[in-house]
Amino acid sequence: MTAAWMGWYRFSRNPAAIIGALIVLSVLVMAAFAPLITPFPEHVGSVVDFRNRHAPPSSTNWMGTDKAGRDIFTRTIFGFRVSLMLVFGVLVISVPVGAVLGMCAGYFGGWAEKIITGFTNVMLAMPPLVMALAIGNVLEPTLVNAMFAITLLWWTWHARLVYRVTVSVAGEDFIEAARLAGAGPVHILFREILPNCIAVISVKTTLDAAFVILFGATLSFLGFGVKPPTPDLGSMVADGRQFLPEKWWEVLAPGFAVFYATLGFNLLGDGLRDMFDVEA
Amino acid sequence: MGRQIIEGILRRTASVLLVLFVLSLMIFVLARVVPGDPARMALGPSATAEQVAELQAEMGLDQPVIVQYGRYMGNALRGDLGQSLVTNRPVTDDIADFLPATLELVLVTVVLVFVISVPLGVLTARYRDRWVDNVGRFFSLFGVTIPSFLFAVGLQLLAGSFFPDWPILGRVDYQLNAPDGPTGLLLIDSLAHGRFDVFVDALQHLAFPALALAMAGIGQITRITRSAMIENLRKDHVLTLRSFGVPERVVVFRYLLKLSSIAPLTIMGLEFASLIGNAFVVEMVFGWGGFASYGLTAILQKDLNALMAVVLISGLFFIFANLLVDLALSLIDPRLRLRGAKA
Amino acid sequence: MALLDVKGLNISFSGYGQTRQVLHDVSFSVGKSERVALIGETGSGKSVTAKAILGTLPGNASVDSGAIAFDGLDLFRQSMAEREKLKGTAFSIIMQDPLSSFNPVFRIGQHLDDVMYHADRRRGVVSSARERKARILDTLRKVQLADAQRVYDAWPFELSGGMRQRVLIALALLHRPRMLIADEPGTALDVTTQDEILRLINRLVDDEGLSLLMITHNLGVVRQTADRVLVMRHGVIVEQGPLAQVFDAPQDQYTRDLMAAVPPLYGPGVTDQPVSDMPPILTLTGVQKVYSKRGLFKTGEGHLAVDDINIKVAHGEIFGLAGESGSGKTTVARMMMGLLEPTKGKIAVNGTPATGARRLSQIVYQNPGTSLNPKRTVAQTLAVPLAHTEAAADRQARMEELLTLVRLPVSFLSKYPHELSGGQKQRVAIARALAAKPRLIILDEPTSALDVSVQKTVIDLLLELRESLGLTYVIISHDLSLMRNFCSRIAIMLKGRIVEQGTPAEVFAETRHPYTRALISAIPVLTEAEQAQKPTVTEEERAKFLVPTGAEVSAPAGAAE
């Protein structure tokens, strides 16, 4: 019985993990083909249709319309694009940076370890939301800046995690054996240690996708999101909230969309964690 | 043995000071180098250039950043955090007014998190894969997944329809004339003054915001407790006790619960920062007039002195919470206490 | 009638959609006051048998058929409550791993008291806390824990491995059971401590007239502690009979292999390795190592790990460094490899200082499970040293050559470590050490993580390689019977110093230092003849080197392990 088989067995017998994978897939598909799926793709722009403001759900507007008469269903599906862009933008930088710095801190020890762990400790002490708000605000509240602010914080979590794994791996005999066989630090970091971190990193990255979506939505809910009229799930909730409880549908669709996407990534991440049997 | 404890405390204090120093420097520099003139912001667009320059000089904005920082820290150590540009009062006075509200909310939240999630974590681990576990796991997944703002808004909406008599905004009914001091925490002050009506009212006001704030923590801590319990259930020492017929309830509730509380406590300490972060959202939704609302205004208005104070105090909150966690851990785990090493 | 009667027991485990039968039609019995040993290697099903008797089988195990009767009582027909009642009183177990057998955040006394309190309650006995404590302290003294009160109040991590093992024995004795089941007691401990533990169990079994089911993989232990022997392999009992009969005339091939794999200590079967008269390849002169303590308040005092080590290893010889845990032998080996700098003294490899000449020496680690990267194939592992020694075009051929050298098929190049057995992994580790074309190989307990039958094949391979490649070995081990046959010269270390040095024949024939005598006499052997030839240790010497006292409490147990 190989490890891969046992992992796949655990994953495939885990309905939650399968559902998670399906949800993530559906979010990706919806975002990619948004213009084809949605009934009013033009409502993504600054369209105003005052006759049809605050329309409740109907056969034309499945999820109703907002204060400018735009189709909420359409805007919600397009909203996934912003969320996924945020996820991609943040993780594509912070995961590799965090992994490399974490490995260096864990393997080299000494000053590298002191500086990197010290810095991550500082970052941990700061509420990430406050930090992102502060950074995002002193710059300008745009998606790019939000991404920048989140990235600035996010690598520290990966660094901590990879650091922890590296410290335990670096103490193993096979690292010393490789060194004795003449392997240099680059070989040891990327060929000996990194393969042992991949499982942890991929689990953490999947769970992080959920966090970034949640985090980005929270930022835009507080008014630090994408410039209107681009649809953004968090700011759609914030907009709709003003008309609660009468116009409940304006919050329902974007709110559920955030929940749906984070749920998918969380379920998938948990499934991967069980599959690889790692702590992340 | 005693030496190790003192060493541990000294090391921790040193790192606390370092963390605070780096944090404040980071925020300070960031706030000063970015565009946007605080003096101009304070005076408004109608002020003349001379007025702005005068205020800049008064605030020391014409000096190099490092000098400004030195002066700021010097003042801060003497308990002077400067003037708020928004309220036009000393920041320390503002903080004194706003902090207790947040403190009360956070304390009640932490209690709520532990009261709900530890028993739930133990139950789900004990009855793994049974219906209790499935329900508990779904519940905790919901907690981890749902964004605080969404849950807060939803809770407010539900409260409006199902508990129409319960307040969903503010800390206390102003008509009740809540007593002042001594702690600023309404739950304690009201009891100190024998005002049960205020106590009940404050509790009702707290219920929904605290639940909204706690939800993420409940989800997280339940999951951690469950997985720690499940992992420890596989250990040899469980087999030792079982082999000699010690009843399952003693094995679980005495031996494993204590051992399995290490992980959730540690995580609670680490997650404290995001709890404070979520407080910003929850306070906004429930109009909680606390320290986080103050911070949000400070950020929006580029009120630097207030922002610095908010950041520093958030950091202090985290550090203090983690000191308490460390203390609790060393009480639980003799290896930490006697060896001074992390197990 | 037998006290314990196991009949036709079939047990299987299920997991990952597959069912695996782990016990096949296992039948045996243990009489009153009889001592029975259950021998088997990893995965033979011996521990499962014990768990089935105790009633602590894991949830994914199922008893397919068979019965276990204790004193005529069919255990599988008892209610849960009735089975619980038997635990600790009818039979009890001596747990195997003393390190993890206690909950780290509860005191030793708490464990003992809870076990006693609940056993009392089940039997309807009302006991006061004070009276229970008196009984517990009595039992602790019975297992030679002189300072019982301190042990009672200690945290698990404050006790040494040997003391924890004694507490586990006390735990088994608390309620005067009629039968003890011992699961590899003392296996993880030093040989002298293990010897003490076995003597203790034997004495207790004699004194109290208990029955004993001893589960072990060590044949030497069996001779000391059993009247009758069961040999188990892959869940099947392949041979059983009285000790003398099985040991003198084993019937089953597997039993014969097991017996043959144990290196003899004395007698005609012993091998003497030739002594080399070549010039030294490795010289240690007055080597000392002090580990400094880290901390805020540095007081200057450090821990003296090894002191005044003088060793000359000649070309082509097999030099053995023997000692128990904490003796400093690993520190010496690491300094030989240039992995640690000595605080004082000189280490020269072939005349040059050790650093820089590192390529001359390689190491084979104790545990092949951790010395091979689980995420890299055999080929990738071997490629690392070859990158420095071979041209790219020759590497594939060299890898194949290396695998052939260690008697592995060439197809293994594409395998990952988890696809290999323990012995195969160790062969890959040896191939990696050979890849760099070293002159000197340090063997750090190269066989102690392997099953007995595999140990012999690895040792034979090492001997052949030395012959054909002209290698020099330094082997570090606690296993003196292995070293007796494998080494051309040995040195015995105690507390960081070499107390005795010479050829194995000399050292075993006329032992000078009392510690060496104690060490040799503690080795479990297979025959009475060998037992008779072992040196004797006076009670005084035993007390000096072996018997733990209460003073051991609060020694940093973790540091030594």
Short mmCIF file of N, CA and C in Angstrom, two decimals, chain C residues 236-314:
data_model
loop_
_atom_site.label_atom_id
_atom_site.label_comp_id
_atom_site.label_asym_id
_atom_site.label_seq_id
_atom_site.Cartn_x
_atom_site.Cartn_y
_atom_site.Cartn_z
N VAL C 236 1.59 -16.32 12.47
CA VAL C 236 1.45 -17.76 12.65
C VAL C 236 2.47 -18.23 13.69
N ILE C 237 2.05 -19.12 14.59
CA ILE C 237 3.01 -19.70 15.52
C ILE C 237 3.70 -20.85 14.79
N VAL C 238 4.99 -20.68 14.49
CA VAL C 238 5.67 -21.66 13.67
C VAL C 238 6.31 -22.77 14.51
N GLU C 239 6.55 -22.47 15.77
CA GLU C 239 7.16 -23.49 16.61
C GLU C 239 6.86 -23.19 18.06
N GLN C 240 6.58 -24.24 18.85
CA GLN C 240 6.51 -24.01 20.29
C GLN C 240 6.97 -25.25 21.04
N GLY C 241 7.51 -25.00 22.24
CA GLY C 241 7.99 -26.10 23.04
C GLY C 241 8.76 -25.58 24.22
N PRO C 242 9.24 -26.50 25.07
CA PRO C 242 10.05 -26.09 26.21
C PRO C 242 11.30 -25.37 25.74
N LEU C 243 11.80 -24.46 26.56
CA LEU C 243 12.94 -23.63 26.19
C LEU C 243 14.11 -24.46 25.67
N ALA C 244 14.51 -25.46 26.47
CA ALA C 244 15.71 -26.23 26.12
C ALA C 244 15.52 -26.91 24.77
N GLN C 245 14.34 -27.46 24.56
CA GLN C 245 14.08 -28.19 23.32
C GLN C 245 14.19 -27.27 22.11
N VAL C 246 13.52 -26.11 22.19
CA VAL C 246 13.53 -25.18 21.05
C VAL C 246 14.93 -24.63 20.82
N PHE C 247 15.64 -24.31 21.89
CA PHE C 247 16.96 -23.69 21.72
C PHE C 247 18.02 -24.70 21.29
N ASP C 248 17.91 -25.92 21.80
CA ASP C 248 18.94 -26.91 21.46
C ASP C 248 18.68 -27.55 20.11
N ALA C 249 17.41 -27.79 19.82
CA ALA C 249 17.11 -28.47 18.56
C ALA C 249 15.91 -27.81 17.88
N PRO C 250 16.12 -26.60 17.35
CA PRO C 250 15.00 -25.93 16.69
C PRO C 250 14.50 -26.73 15.48
N GLN C 251 13.20 -26.87 15.35
CA GLN C 251 12.63 -27.67 14.28
C GLN C 251 12.36 -26.85 13.02
N ASP C 252 11.85 -25.64 13.23
CA ASP C 252 11.44 -24.83 12.08
C ASP C 252 12.64 -24.06 11.50
N GLN C 253 12.64 -23.90 10.18
CA GLN C 253 13.75 -23.20 9.54
C GLN C 253 13.87 -21.76 10.06
N TYR C 254 12.71 -21.11 10.26
CA TYR C 254 12.73 -19.72 10.71
C TYR C 254 13.39 -19.61 12.08
N THR C 255 13.06 -20.54 12.98
CA THR C 255 13.68 -20.53 14.30
C THR C 255 15.19 -20.71 14.17
N ARG C 256 15.57 -21.63 13.29
CA ARG C 256 17.01 -21.86 13.11
C ARG C 256 17.70 -20.60 12.59
N ASP C 257 17.05 -19.91 11.64
CA ASP C 257 17.63 -18.67 11.11
C ASP C 257 17.78 -17.64 12.22
N LEU C 258 16.74 -17.52 13.04
CA LEU C 258 16.79 -16.56 14.14
C LEU C 258 17.96 -16.85 15.06
N MET C 259 18.11 -18.13 15.41
CA MET C 259 19.18 -18.52 16.32
C MET C 259 20.55 -18.21 15.69
N ALA C 260 20.65 -18.52 14.40
CA ALA C 260 21.93 -18.35 13.71
C ALA C 260 22.30 -16.87 13.60
N ALA C 261 21.28 -16.02 13.61
CA ALA C 261 21.55 -14.60 13.40
C ALA C 261 22.10 -13.93 14.65
N VAL C 262 21.98 -14.59 15.81
CA VAL C 262 22.50 -13.98 17.04
C VAL C 262 23.98 -14.27 17.15
N PRO C 263 24.79 -13.22 17.19
CA PRO C 263 26.24 -13.47 17.27
C PRO C 263 26.61 -14.04 18.63
N PRO C 264 27.46 -15.07 18.65
CA PRO C 264 27.84 -15.68 19.93
C PRO C 264 28.85 -14.80 20.66
N LEU C 265 28.88 -14.95 21.98
CA LEU C 265 29.77 -14.16 22.80
C LEU C 265 31.03 -14.95 23.13
N TYR C 266 30.83 -16.24 23.42
CA TYR C 266 31.95 -17.13 23.74
C TYR C 266 31.76 -18.43 22.97
N GLY C 267 32.80 -19.24 22.98
CA GLY C 267 32.65 -20.57 22.39
C GLY C 267 33.19 -20.65 20.99
N PRO C 268 32.98 -21.79 20.36
CA PRO C 268 33.61 -22.08 19.07
C PRO C 268 33.06 -21.21 17.93
N GLY C 269 31.84 -20.72 18.07
CA GLY C 269 31.23 -19.96 16.96
C GLY C 269 31.78 -18.56 16.82
N VAL C 270 32.58 -18.12 17.79
CA VAL C 270 33.04 -16.73 17.78
C VAL C 270 34.08 -16.51 16.68
N THR C 271 33.97 -15.37 15.98
CA THR C 271 34.93 -15.03 14.94
C THR C 271 35.94 -14.03 15.50
N ASP C 272 37.20 -14.22 15.22
CA ASP C 272 38.19 -13.21 15.55
C ASP C 272 38.61 -12.51 14.27
N GLN C 273 38.42 -11.22 14.19
CA GLN C 273 38.84 -10.48 13.00
C GLN C 273 40.34 -10.24 13.09
N PRO C 274 41.05 -10.35 11.96
CA PRO C 274 42.50 -10.14 11.99
C PRO C 274 42.84 -8.70 12.37
N VAL C 275 43.92 -8.56 13.13
CA VAL C 275 44.38 -7.23 13.50
C VAL C 275 45.25 -6.68 12.38
N SER C 276 45.09 -5.42 12.07
CA SER C 276 45.86 -4.82 10.98
C SER C 276 47.20 -4.28 11.49
N ASP C 277 48.26 -4.47 10.72
CA ASP C 277 49.55 -3.92 11.13
C ASP C 277 49.97 -2.76 10.22
N MET C 278 48.97 -2.20 9.53
CA MET C 278 49.22 -1.08 8.62
C MET C 278 49.35 0.22 9.43
N PRO C 279 49.87 1.29 8.79
CA PRO C 279 49.97 2.58 9.49
C PRO C 279 48.56 3.14 9.78
N PRO C 280 48.46 4.02 10.76
CA PRO C 280 47.13 4.54 11.14
C PRO C 280 46.52 5.43 10.05
N ILE C 281 45.20 5.33 9.90
CA ILE C 281 44.48 6.22 8.98
C ILE C 281 43.82 7.33 9.77
N LEU C 282 43.55 7.04 11.05
CA LEU C 282 42.85 8.02 11.88
C LEU C 282 43.52 8.05 13.24
N THR C 283 43.90 9.25 13.70
CA THR C 283 44.57 9.36 14.98
C THR C 283 43.90 10.43 15.83
N LEU C 284 43.50 10.07 17.03
CA LEU C 284 42.95 11.05 17.96
C LEU C 284 43.92 11.18 19.12
N THR C 285 44.35 12.40 19.41
CA THR C 285 45.33 12.61 20.48
C THR C 285 44.75 13.57 21.52
N GLY C 286 44.58 13.10 22.72
CA GLY C 286 44.14 13.93 23.85
C GLY C 286 42.90 14.74 23.55
N VAL C 287 41.90 14.12 22.90
CA VAL C 287 40.72 14.86 22.47
C VAL C 287 39.74 15.09 23.62
N GLN C 288 39.28 16.32 23.70
CA GLN C 288 38.31 16.68 24.73
C GLN C 288 37.19 17.49 24.09
N LYS C 289 35.96 17.31 24.57
CA LYS C 289 34.87 18.14 24.05
C LYS C 289 34.02 18.63 25.22
N VAL C 290 33.87 19.95 25.27
CA VAL C 290 33.01 20.55 26.30
C VAL C 290 31.86 21.23 25.58
N TYR C 291 30.63 20.87 25.94
CA TYR C 291 29.47 21.58 25.41
C TYR C 291 29.19 22.74 26.33
N SER C 292 29.20 23.95 25.78
CA SER C 292 28.91 25.09 26.65
C SER C 292 27.40 25.24 26.76
N LYS C 293 26.97 25.72 27.92
CA LYS C 293 25.54 25.90 28.13
C LYS C 293 25.13 27.23 27.53
N ARG C 294 23.96 27.21 26.91
CA ARG C 294 23.44 28.46 26.38
C ARG C 294 22.48 29.09 27.37
N GLY C 295 22.39 30.38 27.36
CA GLY C 295 21.46 31.04 28.27
C GLY C 295 21.89 32.46 28.51
N LEU C 296 21.03 33.20 29.19
CA LEU C 296 21.34 34.60 29.43
C LEU C 296 22.48 34.72 30.43
N PHE C 297 22.39 33.94 31.50
CA PHE C 297 23.43 34.00 32.53
C PHE C 297 24.45 32.92 32.22
N LYS C 298 25.46 33.26 31.46
CA LYS C 298 26.49 32.26 31.19
C LYS C 298 27.42 32.21 32.38
N THR C 299 27.55 31.05 32.95
CA THR C 299 28.40 30.98 34.13
C THR C 299 29.73 30.32 33.80
N GLY C 300 29.92 29.97 32.52
CA GLY C 300 31.22 29.42 32.16
C GLY C 300 31.27 27.91 32.26
N GLU C 301 30.58 27.34 33.22
CA GLU C 301 30.68 25.88 33.36
C GLU C 301 29.91 25.24 32.21
N GLY C 302 30.50 24.20 31.65
CA GLY C 302 29.85 23.50 30.56
C GLY C 302 29.74 22.04 30.92
N HIS C 303 29.28 21.26 29.95
CA HIS C 303 29.14 19.84 30.19
C HIS C 303 30.29 19.14 29.49
N LEU C 304 31.12 18.43 30.25
CA LEU C 304 32.26 17.73 29.69
C LEU C 304 31.77 16.43 29.05
N ALA C 305 31.70 16.42 27.71
CA ALA C 305 31.12 15.26 27.03
C ALA C 305 32.13 14.14 26.88
N VAL C 306 33.33 14.48 26.39
CA VAL C 306 34.38 13.46 26.32
C VAL C 306 35.70 14.09 26.76
N ASP C 307 36.58 13.27 27.26
CA ASP C 307 37.84 13.80 27.76
C ASP C 307 38.97 12.79 27.53
N ASP C 308 40.11 13.31 27.15
CA ASP C 308 41.34 12.52 27.07
C ASP C 308 41.18 11.25 26.24
N ILE C 309 40.72 11.46 25.00
CA ILE C 309 40.54 10.31 24.12
C ILE C 309 41.77 10.14 23.24
N ASN C 310 42.42 8.97 23.32
CA ASN C 310 43.56 8.67 22.45
C ASN C 310 43.26 7.39 21.68
N ILE C 311 43.10 7.53 20.38
CA ILE C 311 42.76 6.37 19.55
C ILE C 311 43.61 6.39 18.30
N LYS C 312 44.14 5.23 17.93
CA LYS C 312 44.78 5.08 16.62
C LYS C 312 44.03 4.00 15.86
N VAL C 313 43.49 4.36 14.69
CA VAL C 313 42.81 3.35 13.87
C VAL C 313 43.69 3.06 12.67
N ALA C 314 44.11 1.79 12.54
CA ALA C 314 45.01 1.42 11.45
C ALA C 314 44.22 1.19 10.17
#
